[in-house]
PDB file of C-alpha atoms and ligand atoms in Angstrom:
ATOM      1  CA  UNK A 892       0.000   0.000   0.000  1.00 42.00           C
ATOM      2  CA  UNK A 893       2.825   2.430  -0.657  1.00 42.00           C
ATOM      3  CA  UNK A 894       2.112   3.214  -4.301  1.00 46.00           C
ATOM      4  CA  UNK A 895      -0.645   4.929  -6.191  1.00 48.00           C
ATOM      5  CA  UNK A 896      -3.272   7.412  -5.050  1.00 53.00           C
ATOM      6  CA  UNK A 897      -3.647   5.789  -1.633  1.00 49.00           C
ATOM      7  CA  UNK A 898       0.029   6.355  -0.784  1.00 58.00           C
ATOM      8  CA  UNK A 899      -0.570   9.196   1.654  1.00 76.00           C
ATOM      9  CA  UNK A 900      -3.518   7.733   3.547  1.00 79.00           C
ATOM     10  CA  UNK A 901      -3.293   6.099   6.965  1.00 87.00           C
ATOM     11  CA  UNK A 902      -4.545   2.551   7.414  1.00 88.00           C
ATOM     12  CA  UNK A 903      -7.644   3.844   9.251  1.00 90.00           C
ATOM     13  CA  UNK A 904      -8.455   6.147   6.339  1.00 87.00           C
ATOM     14  CA  UNK A 905      -8.013   3.268   3.903  1.00 84.00           C
ATOM     15  CA  UNK A 906     -10.295   1.008   5.948  1.00 87.00           C
ATOM     16  CA  UNK A 907     -12.893   3.764   6.202  1.00 90.00           C
ATOM     17  CA  UNK A 908     -12.784   4.407   2.451  1.00 88.00           C
ATOM     18  CA  UNK A 909     -13.195   0.698   1.695  1.00 88.00           C
ATOM     19  CA  UNK A 910     -16.154   0.525   4.092  1.00 91.00           C
ATOM     20  CA  UNK A 911     -17.843   3.480   2.385  1.00 93.00           C
ATOM     21  CA  UNK A 912     -17.196   1.922  -1.038  1.00 94.00           C
ATOM     22  CA  UNK A 913     -18.798  -1.391   0.005  1.00 94.00           C
ATOM     23  CA  UNK A 914     -21.677   0.387   1.753  1.00 95.00           C
ATOM     24  CA  UNK A 915     -22.453   2.341  -1.446  1.00 95.00           C
ATOM     25  CA  UNK A 916     -22.478  -0.927  -3.423  1.00 97.00           C
ATOM     26  CA  UNK A 917     -24.833  -2.634  -0.955  1.00 97.00           C
ATOM     27  CA  UNK A 918     -27.193   0.324  -0.771  1.00 97.00           C
ATOM     28  CA  UNK A 919     -27.521   0.238  -4.562  1.00 96.00           C
ATOM     29  CA  UNK A 920     -28.479  -3.428  -4.607  1.00 96.00           C
ATOM     30  CA  UNK A 921     -25.203  -5.326  -4.862  1.00 97.00           C
ATOM     31  CA  UNK A 922     -25.881  -8.010  -2.249  1.00 97.00           C
ATOM     32  CA  UNK A 923     -24.192 -11.168  -3.622  1.00 98.00           C
ATOM     33  CA  UNK A 924     -21.400 -11.931  -1.139  1.00 97.00           C
ATOM     34  CA  UNK A 925     -19.037 -13.417  -3.766  1.00 98.00           C
ATOM     35  CA  UNK A 926     -19.391 -10.284  -5.889  1.00 98.00           C
ATOM     36  CA  UNK A 927     -18.826  -8.004  -2.876  1.00 97.00           C
ATOM     37  CA  UNK A 928     -15.748 -10.002  -1.844  1.00 97.00           C
ATOM     38  CA  UNK A 929     -14.318  -9.726  -5.376  1.00 97.00           C
ATOM     39  CA  UNK A 930     -14.970  -5.982  -5.410  1.00 97.00           C
ATOM     40  CA  UNK A 931     -13.355  -5.592  -2.012  1.00 94.00           C
ATOM     41  CA  UNK A 932     -10.236  -7.369  -3.282  1.00 95.00           C
ATOM     42  CA  UNK A 933      -9.737  -5.544  -6.598  1.00 96.00           C
ATOM     43  CA  UNK A 934      -8.495  -1.969  -6.041  1.00 93.00           C
ATOM     44  CA  UNK A 935     -10.337   0.293  -8.527  1.00 94.00           C
ATOM     45  CA  UNK A 936      -7.690   2.975  -7.900  1.00 92.00           C
ATOM     46  CA  UNK A 937      -5.204   0.956  -9.979  1.00 94.00           C
ATOM     47  CA  UNK A 938      -7.500   1.079 -13.027  1.00 96.00           C
ATOM     48  CA  UNK A 939      -8.072   4.845 -13.060  1.00 94.00           C
ATOM     49  CA  UNK A 940      -5.105   6.984 -14.100  1.00 85.00           C
ATOM     50  CA  UNK A 941      -4.203  10.653 -14.015  1.00 83.00           C
ATOM     51  CA  UNK A 942      -6.339  13.448 -12.620  1.00 84.00           C
ATOM     52  CA  UNK A 943      -9.342  11.282 -11.806  1.00 88.00           C
ATOM     53  CA  UNK A 944      -7.413   8.691  -9.797  1.00 85.00           C
ATOM     54  CA  UNK A 945      -8.393  10.163  -6.442  1.00 85.00           C
ATOM     55  CA  UNK A 946     -12.087   9.757  -7.298  1.00 90.00           C
ATOM     56  CA  UNK A 947     -11.736   6.019  -7.932  1.00 91.00           C
ATOM     57  CA  UNK A 948     -13.609   5.078  -4.749  1.00 91.00           C
ATOM     58  CA  UNK A 949     -16.678   7.159  -5.542  1.00 92.00           C
ATOM     59  CA  UNK A 950     -19.658   5.475  -7.173  1.00 93.00           C
ATOM     60  CA  UNK A 951     -19.361   7.204 -10.518  1.00 93.00           C
ATOM     61  CA  UNK A 952     -18.127   6.431 -14.036  1.00 93.00           C
ATOM     62  CA  UNK A 953     -14.788   8.111 -14.862  1.00 94.00           C
ATOM     63  CA  UNK A 954     -12.929   8.923 -18.098  1.00 92.00           C
ATOM     64  CA  UNK A 955     -10.121   6.599 -19.243  1.00 92.00           C
ATOM     65  CA  UNK A 956      -7.888   6.651 -22.347  1.00 91.00           C
ATOM     66  CA  UNK A 957      -9.232   6.601 -25.940  1.00 91.00           C
ATOM     67  CA  UNK A 958     -12.310   8.668 -24.953  1.00 90.00           C
ATOM     68  CA  UNK A 959     -13.854   5.698 -23.108  1.00 91.00           C
ATOM     69  CA  UNK A 960     -15.127   5.309 -19.530  1.00 92.00           C
ATOM     70  CA  UNK A 961     -14.659   2.970 -16.599  1.00 94.00           C
ATOM     71  CA  UNK A 962     -18.181   2.062 -15.464  1.00 94.00           C
ATOM     72  CA  UNK A 963     -19.757   3.084 -12.173  1.00 94.00           C
ATOM     73  CA  UNK A 964     -18.822   0.514  -9.483  1.00 97.00           C
ATOM     74  CA  UNK A 965     -22.451  -0.206  -8.522  1.00 97.00           C
ATOM     75  CA  UNK A 966     -23.268  -0.915 -12.185  1.00 96.00           C
ATOM     76  CA  UNK A 967     -20.227  -3.239 -12.397  1.00 97.00           C
ATOM     77  CA  UNK A 968     -21.550  -4.989  -9.273  1.00 98.00           C
ATOM     78  CA  UNK A 969     -25.121  -5.303 -10.536  1.00 97.00           C
ATOM     79  CA  UNK A 970     -24.011  -6.605 -13.953  1.00 98.00           C
ATOM     80  CA  UNK A 971     -21.646  -9.119 -12.375  1.00 98.00           C
ATOM     81  CA  UNK A 972     -24.374 -10.245  -9.991  1.00 98.00           C
ATOM     82  CA  UNK A 973     -26.866 -10.681 -12.854  1.00 98.00           C
ATOM     83  CA  UNK A 974     -24.321 -12.814 -14.722  1.00 98.00           C
ATOM     84  CA  UNK A 975     -24.393 -15.494 -11.938  1.00 98.00           C
ATOM     85  CA  UNK A 976     -20.827 -16.630 -12.594  1.00 98.00           C
ATOM     86  CA  UNK A 977     -19.799 -20.088 -11.362  1.00 98.00           C
ATOM     87  CA  UNK A 978     -16.215 -20.981 -10.391  1.00 98.00           C
ATOM     88  CA  UNK A 979     -15.798 -23.344 -13.374  1.00 98.00           C
ATOM     89  CA  UNK A 980     -17.113 -20.880 -15.976  1.00 98.00           C
ATOM     90  CA  UNK A 981     -15.380 -19.514 -19.044  1.00 98.00           C
ATOM     91  CA  UNK A 982     -16.452 -15.896 -19.479  1.00 98.00           C
ATOM     92  CA  UNK A 983     -16.181 -13.506 -22.428  1.00 98.00           C
ATOM     93  CA  UNK A 984     -16.178  -9.779 -21.731  1.00 98.00           C
ATOM     94  CA  UNK A 985     -16.642  -7.422 -24.691  1.00 98.00           C
ATOM     95  CA  UNK A 986     -15.201  -3.980 -23.864  1.00 97.00           C
ATOM     96  CA  UNK A 987     -12.032  -4.311 -21.742  1.00 98.00           C
ATOM     97  CA  UNK A 988     -11.724  -0.555 -21.191  1.00 97.00           C
ATOM     98  CA  UNK A 989      -9.654  -0.099 -18.034  1.00 97.00           C
ATOM     99  CA  UNK A 990      -9.703  -3.837 -17.247  1.00 98.00           C
ATOM    100  CA  UNK A 991     -11.539  -3.316 -13.931  1.00 98.00           C
ATOM    101  CA  UNK A 992     -14.590  -5.422 -14.804  1.00 98.00           C
ATOM    102  CA  UNK A 993     -12.393  -8.241 -16.168  1.00 98.00           C
ATOM    103  CA  UNK A 994     -10.370  -8.221 -12.939  1.00 98.00           C
ATOM    104  CA  UNK A 995     -13.596  -8.661 -10.927  1.00 98.00           C
ATOM    105  CA  UNK A 996     -14.705 -11.504 -13.212  1.00 98.00           C
ATOM    106  CA  UNK A 997     -11.293 -13.177 -12.835  1.00 98.00           C
ATOM    107  CA  UNK A 998     -12.018 -13.631  -9.099  1.00 98.00           C
ATOM    108  CA  UNK A 999     -15.255 -15.494  -9.853  1.00 98.00           C
ATOM    109  CA  UNK A1000     -14.600 -17.557 -12.996  1.00 98.00           C
ATOM    110  CA  UNK A1001     -12.093 -20.150 -14.135  1.00 98.00           C
ATOM    111  CA  UNK A1002     -11.089 -18.258 -17.269  1.00 98.00           C
ATOM    112  CA  UNK A1003     -11.842 -14.782 -18.625  1.00 98.00           C
ATOM    113  CA  UNK A1004     -11.373 -13.591 -22.217  1.00 98.00           C
ATOM    114  CA  UNK A1005     -11.670  -9.844 -22.595  1.00 98.00           C
ATOM    115  CA  UNK A1006     -11.626  -7.977 -25.917  1.00 98.00           C
ATOM    116  CA  UNK A1007     -11.453  -4.312 -26.840  1.00 98.00           C
ATOM    117  CA  UNK A1008     -11.233  -2.571 -30.225  1.00 97.00           C
ATOM    118  CA  UNK A1009      -8.453  -0.260 -28.911  1.00 97.00           C
ATOM    119  CA  UNK A1010      -4.989  -1.844 -28.842  1.00 97.00           C
ATOM    120  CA  UNK A1011      -3.845   0.747 -26.304  1.00 97.00           C
ATOM    121  CA  UNK A1012      -6.543  -0.275 -23.818  1.00 97.00           C
ATOM    122  CA  UNK A1013      -5.911  -4.027 -24.133  1.00 98.00           C
ATOM    123  CA  UNK A1014      -2.151  -3.432 -23.829  1.00 98.00           C
ATOM    124  CA  UNK A1015      -2.436  -1.319 -20.687  1.00 97.00           C
ATOM    125  CA  UNK A1016      -5.000  -3.623 -19.095  1.00 98.00           C
ATOM    126  CA  UNK A1017      -2.852  -6.658 -19.977  1.00 98.00           C
ATOM    127  CA  UNK A1018       0.146  -5.071 -18.248  1.00 98.00           C
ATOM    128  CA  UNK A1019      -1.929  -4.447 -15.139  1.00 97.00           C
ATOM    129  CA  UNK A1020      -3.241  -8.044 -15.098  1.00 98.00           C
ATOM    130  CA  UNK A1021       0.339  -9.335 -15.249  1.00 98.00           C
ATOM    131  CA  UNK A1022       1.406  -7.008 -12.443  1.00 97.00           C
ATOM    132  CA  UNK A1023      -1.512  -8.174 -10.293  1.00 97.00           C
ATOM    133  CA  UNK A1024      -0.835 -11.829 -11.200  1.00 98.00           C
ATOM    134  CA  UNK A1025      -4.343 -12.281 -12.665  1.00 98.00           C
ATOM    135  CA  UNK A1026      -3.154 -15.178 -14.810  1.00 98.00           C
ATOM    136  CA  UNK A1027      -6.619 -16.455 -15.798  1.00 98.00           C
ATOM    137  CA  UNK A1028      -7.383 -13.398 -17.984  1.00 98.00           C
ATOM    138  CA  UNK A1029      -6.569 -13.399 -21.701  1.00 98.00           C
ATOM    139  CA  UNK A1030      -6.663  -9.963 -23.328  1.00 98.00           C
ATOM    140  CA  UNK A1031      -7.336  -9.689 -27.066  1.00 98.00           C
ATOM    141  CA  UNK A1032      -7.591  -6.728 -29.460  1.00 98.00           C
ATOM    142  CA  UNK A1033     -10.554  -7.381 -31.745  1.00 97.00           C
ATOM    143  CA  UNK A1034     -14.020  -6.256 -32.757  1.00 97.00           C
ATOM    144  CA  UNK A1035     -15.892  -8.046 -29.990  1.00 97.00           C
ATOM    145  CA  UNK A1036     -19.249  -7.895 -31.746  1.00 96.00           C
ATOM    146  CA  UNK A1037     -18.106 -10.999 -33.641  1.00 97.00           C
ATOM    147  CA  UNK A1038     -17.224 -12.726 -30.359  1.00 97.00           C
ATOM    148  CA  UNK A1039     -14.240 -15.073 -30.268  1.00 98.00           C
ATOM    149  CA  UNK A1040     -15.086 -18.047 -32.523  1.00 97.00           C
ATOM    150  CA  UNK A1041     -11.824 -19.831 -31.632  1.00 96.00           C
ATOM    151  CA  UNK A1042     -12.459 -19.733 -27.880  1.00 97.00           C
ATOM    152  CA  UNK A1043     -16.266 -20.241 -28.015  1.00 97.00           C
ATOM    153  CA  UNK A1044     -18.606 -21.464 -26.612  1.00 98.00           C
ATOM    154  CA  UNK A1045     -18.853 -19.466 -23.373  1.00 98.00           C
ATOM    155  CA  UNK A1046     -20.768 -20.084 -20.155  1.00 98.00           C
ATOM    156  CA  UNK A1047     -21.208 -16.361 -19.632  1.00 98.00           C
ATOM    157  CA  UNK A1048     -20.867 -13.259 -21.834  1.00 98.00           C
ATOM    158  CA  UNK A1049     -20.777  -9.700 -20.507  1.00 98.00           C
ATOM    159  CA  UNK A1050     -20.972  -6.797 -22.941  1.00 98.00           C
ATOM    160  CA  UNK A1051     -19.943  -3.443 -21.461  1.00 97.00           C
ATOM    161  CA  UNK A1052     -20.808  -1.268 -24.470  1.00 95.00           C
ATOM    162  CA  UNK A1053     -24.336  -0.654 -25.766  1.00 95.00           C
ATOM    163  CA  UNK A1054     -25.568  -2.565 -28.823  1.00 93.00           C
ATOM    164  CA  UNK A1055     -28.727  -1.823 -30.807  1.00 93.00           C
ATOM    165  CA  UNK A1056     -29.588  -5.515 -30.439  1.00 93.00           C
ATOM    166  CA  UNK A1057     -27.756  -8.388 -28.760  1.00 95.00           C
ATOM    167  CA  UNK A1058     -25.170  -9.278 -31.475  1.00 96.00           C
ATOM    168  CA  UNK A1059     -26.032 -12.545 -33.273  1.00 97.00           C
ATOM    169  CA  UNK A1060     -22.515 -14.048 -33.084  1.00 97.00           C
ATOM    170  CA  UNK A1061     -22.509 -13.547 -29.307  1.00 98.00           C
ATOM    171  CA  UNK A1062     -25.860 -15.317 -28.966  1.00 98.00           C
ATOM    172  CA  UNK A1063     -24.465 -18.182 -31.058  1.00 98.00           C
ATOM    173  CA  UNK A1064     -21.350 -18.441 -28.880  1.00 98.00           C
ATOM    174  CA  UNK A1065     -23.365 -18.862 -25.677  1.00 98.00           C
ATOM    175  CA  UNK A1066     -23.630 -22.425 -24.302  1.00 98.00           C
ATOM    176  CA  UNK A1067     -27.103 -23.864 -23.613  1.00 97.00           C
ATOM    177  CA  UNK A1068     -27.916 -22.725 -20.066  1.00 97.00           C
ATOM    178  CA  UNK A1069     -25.498 -19.835 -20.583  1.00 98.00           C
ATOM    179  CA  UNK A1070     -26.217 -16.223 -19.645  1.00 98.00           C
ATOM    180  CA  UNK A1071     -25.355 -12.973 -21.441  1.00 98.00           C
ATOM    181  CA  UNK A1072     -25.781  -9.520 -19.908  1.00 98.00           C
ATOM    182  CA  UNK A1073     -25.798  -6.666 -22.431  1.00 98.00           C
ATOM    183  CA  UNK A1074     -26.907  -3.008 -22.519  1.00 96.00           C
ATOM    184  CA  UNK A1075     -29.272  -2.562 -25.456  1.00 96.00           C
ATOM    185  CA  UNK A1076     -30.486   0.668 -27.058  1.00 92.00           C
ATOM    186  CA  UNK A1077     -29.561   3.676 -29.171  1.00 78.00           C
ATOM    187  CA  UNK A1078     -26.195   5.123 -28.196  1.00 63.00           C
ATOM    188  CA  UNK A1079     -27.427   8.610 -27.285  1.00 67.00           C
ATOM    189  CA  UNK A1080     -30.599   7.581 -25.463  1.00 75.00           C
ATOM    190  CA  UNK A1081     -31.189   5.644 -22.268  1.00 81.00           C
ATOM    191  CA  UNK A1082     -30.451   1.987 -22.706  1.00 93.00           C
ATOM    192  CA  UNK A1083     -31.820  -1.073 -20.940  1.00 95.00           C
ATOM    193  CA  UNK A1084     -29.647  -3.725 -19.361  1.00 96.00           C
ATOM    194  CA  UNK A1085     -30.837  -7.070 -20.731  1.00 97.00           C
ATOM    195  CA  UNK A1086     -30.189 -10.549 -19.372  1.00 98.00           C
ATOM    196  CA  UNK A1087     -30.354 -13.228 -22.073  1.00 98.00           C
ATOM    197  CA  UNK A1088     -30.505 -16.901 -21.040  1.00 98.00           C
ATOM    198  CA  UNK A1089     -29.956 -19.581 -23.663  1.00 98.00           C
ATOM    199  CA  UNK A1090     -32.459 -22.408 -23.185  1.00 96.00           C
ATOM    200  CA  UNK A1091     -32.570 -25.778 -24.980  1.00 93.00           C
ATOM    201  CA  UNK A1092     -34.974 -24.328 -27.556  1.00 93.00           C
ATOM    202  CA  UNK A1093     -34.072 -20.653 -27.825  1.00 96.00           C
ATOM    203  CA  UNK A1094     -33.432 -17.533 -25.743  1.00 98.00           C
ATOM    204  CA  UNK A1095     -35.198 -15.919 -22.767  1.00 97.00           C
ATOM    205  CA  UNK A1096     -34.912 -12.141 -22.399  1.00 97.00           C
ATOM    206  CA  UNK A1097     -35.281 -10.231 -19.144  1.00 97.00           C
ATOM    207  CA  UNK A1098     -35.038  -6.448 -18.851  1.00 96.00           C
ATOM    208  CA  UNK A1099     -33.123  -5.492 -15.693  1.00 95.00           C
ATOM    209  CA  UNK A1100     -32.701  -1.713 -15.412  1.00 93.00           C
ATOM    210  CA  UNK A1101     -31.937   1.453 -17.375  1.00 92.00           C
ATOM    211  CA  UNK A1102     -28.210   2.096 -17.921  1.00 92.00           C
ATOM    212  CA  UNK A1103     -25.961   4.367 -19.962  1.00 90.00           C
ATOM    213  CA  UNK A1104     -22.911   2.943 -21.776  1.00 91.00           C
ATOM    214  CA  UNK A1105     -20.656   4.058 -24.611  1.00 89.00           C
ATOM    215  CA  UNK A1106     -21.750   2.474 -27.919  1.00 91.00           C
ATOM    216  CA  UNK A1107     -20.495  -0.811 -29.316  1.00 94.00           C
ATOM    217  CA  UNK A1108     -18.623   0.316 -32.434  1.00 92.00           C
ATOM    218  CA  UNK A1109     -17.648  -1.839 -35.409  1.00 89.00           C
ATOM    219  CA  UNK A1110     -14.034  -2.372 -36.455  1.00 88.00           C
ATOM    220  CA  UNK A1111     -10.759  -1.638 -34.649  1.00 90.00           C
ATOM    221  CA  UNK A1112      -9.972   1.704 -32.964  1.00 87.00           C
ATOM    222  CA  UNK A1113      -7.235   4.069 -34.123  1.00 86.00           C
ATOM    223  CA  UNK A1114      -5.026   3.931 -30.984  1.00 86.00           C
TER     224      UNK A1114
HETATM  225  N1  SAH B2295     -15.553  -2.781 -18.889  1.00 58.82           N
HETATM  226  C1  SAH B2295     -14.761  -1.565 -18.917  1.00 58.82           C
HETATM  227  C2  SAH B2295     -15.531  -0.350 -19.367  1.00 58.82           C
HETATM  228  C3  SAH B2295     -15.957  -0.462 -20.776  1.00 58.82           C
HETATM  229  S1  SAH B2295     -16.162   1.026 -21.675  1.00 58.82           S
HETATM  230  C4  SAH B2295     -14.083  -1.312 -17.595  1.00 58.82           C
HETATM  231  O1  SAH B2295     -14.242  -2.103 -16.655  1.00 58.82           O
HETATM  232  O2  SAH B2295     -13.344  -0.319 -17.504  1.00 58.82           O
HETATM  233  C5  SAH B2295     -16.604   0.247 -23.190  1.00 58.82           C
HETATM  234  C6  SAH B2295     -15.467  -0.325 -23.964  1.00 58.82           C
HETATM  235  O3  SAH B2295     -16.011  -1.044 -25.056  1.00 58.82           O
HETATM  236  C7  SAH B2295     -14.518   0.718 -24.538  1.00 58.82           C
HETATM  237  O4  SAH B2295     -13.232   0.509 -24.096  1.00 58.82           O
HETATM  238  C8  SAH B2295     -14.648   0.505 -26.055  1.00 58.82           C
HETATM  239  O5  SAH B2295     -13.430   0.683 -26.751  1.00 58.82           O
HETATM  240  C9  SAH B2295     -15.114  -0.919 -26.130  1.00 58.82           C
HETATM  241  N2  SAH B2295     -15.783  -1.302 -27.375  1.00 58.82           N
HETATM  242  C10 SAH B2295     -16.727  -0.619 -28.075  1.00 58.82           C
HETATM  243  N3  SAH B2295     -17.086  -1.311 -29.171  1.00 58.82           N
HETATM  244  C11 SAH B2295     -16.366  -2.454 -29.177  1.00 58.82           C
HETATM  245  C12 SAH B2295     -16.267  -3.581 -30.047  1.00 58.82           C
HETATM  246  N4  SAH B2295     -17.003  -3.685 -31.164  1.00 58.82           N
HETATM  247  N5  SAH B2295     -15.404  -4.565 -29.732  1.00 58.82           N
HETATM  248  C13 SAH B2295     -14.636  -4.494 -28.626  1.00 58.82           C
HETATM  249  N6  SAH B2295     -14.673  -3.463 -27.765  1.00 58.82           N
HETATM  250  C14 SAH B2295     -15.527  -2.454 -28.032  1.00 58.82           C
END
């Protein structure tokens, strides 16, 4: 605890900040104890750089590189909770961003594949995963709307950018009994978080809550 934005805080201040962080999560509906434990373990301060680093423990989205955002912690918690990850699961995350969500998933699943269309974001997140010894995460630069045909099928898929509809290739790459959580809607309007469950005969859709995410964009990014 000698590096990063928390360097100057006493251990009491750190404990107090962590308590407030967890309290905010609980009061916004994150109640799953495995999810809370994972979020207690992964330090969000490491995933936010520059001027916003000291706001990492507040329940708000923050800007990251490439004009993208790290999601609000309570939304990360609610999405992770809705995904109902089991310890033996292989999970695909579309939209690595800062890598924070993937790091949470890595505590809950056997294996996590995370893809982003910006090489810079996957590179920086990959470096952080190595530093934190999160060896069960594989980071890939790709257009995630096509999924990862070589690594499919997946037990769980989490999309952290908004699509107009749940992308067909992602639905195809979900195992029977598998769950996908995806924000759906027009990029500049309010979107709905959707939970899709693959059944033996098709797909069940459940609308969870309104959310606001950056759009899922086709092709690779410029950075
Ligand atoms: N989960 C991230 C936040 C995601 S922000 C975190 O924990 O910090 C959304 C991300 O989705 C951005 O980084 C953006 O580059 C990425 N994205 C948008 N469209 C994409 C696509 N088609 N394929 C892969 N990544 C995409």
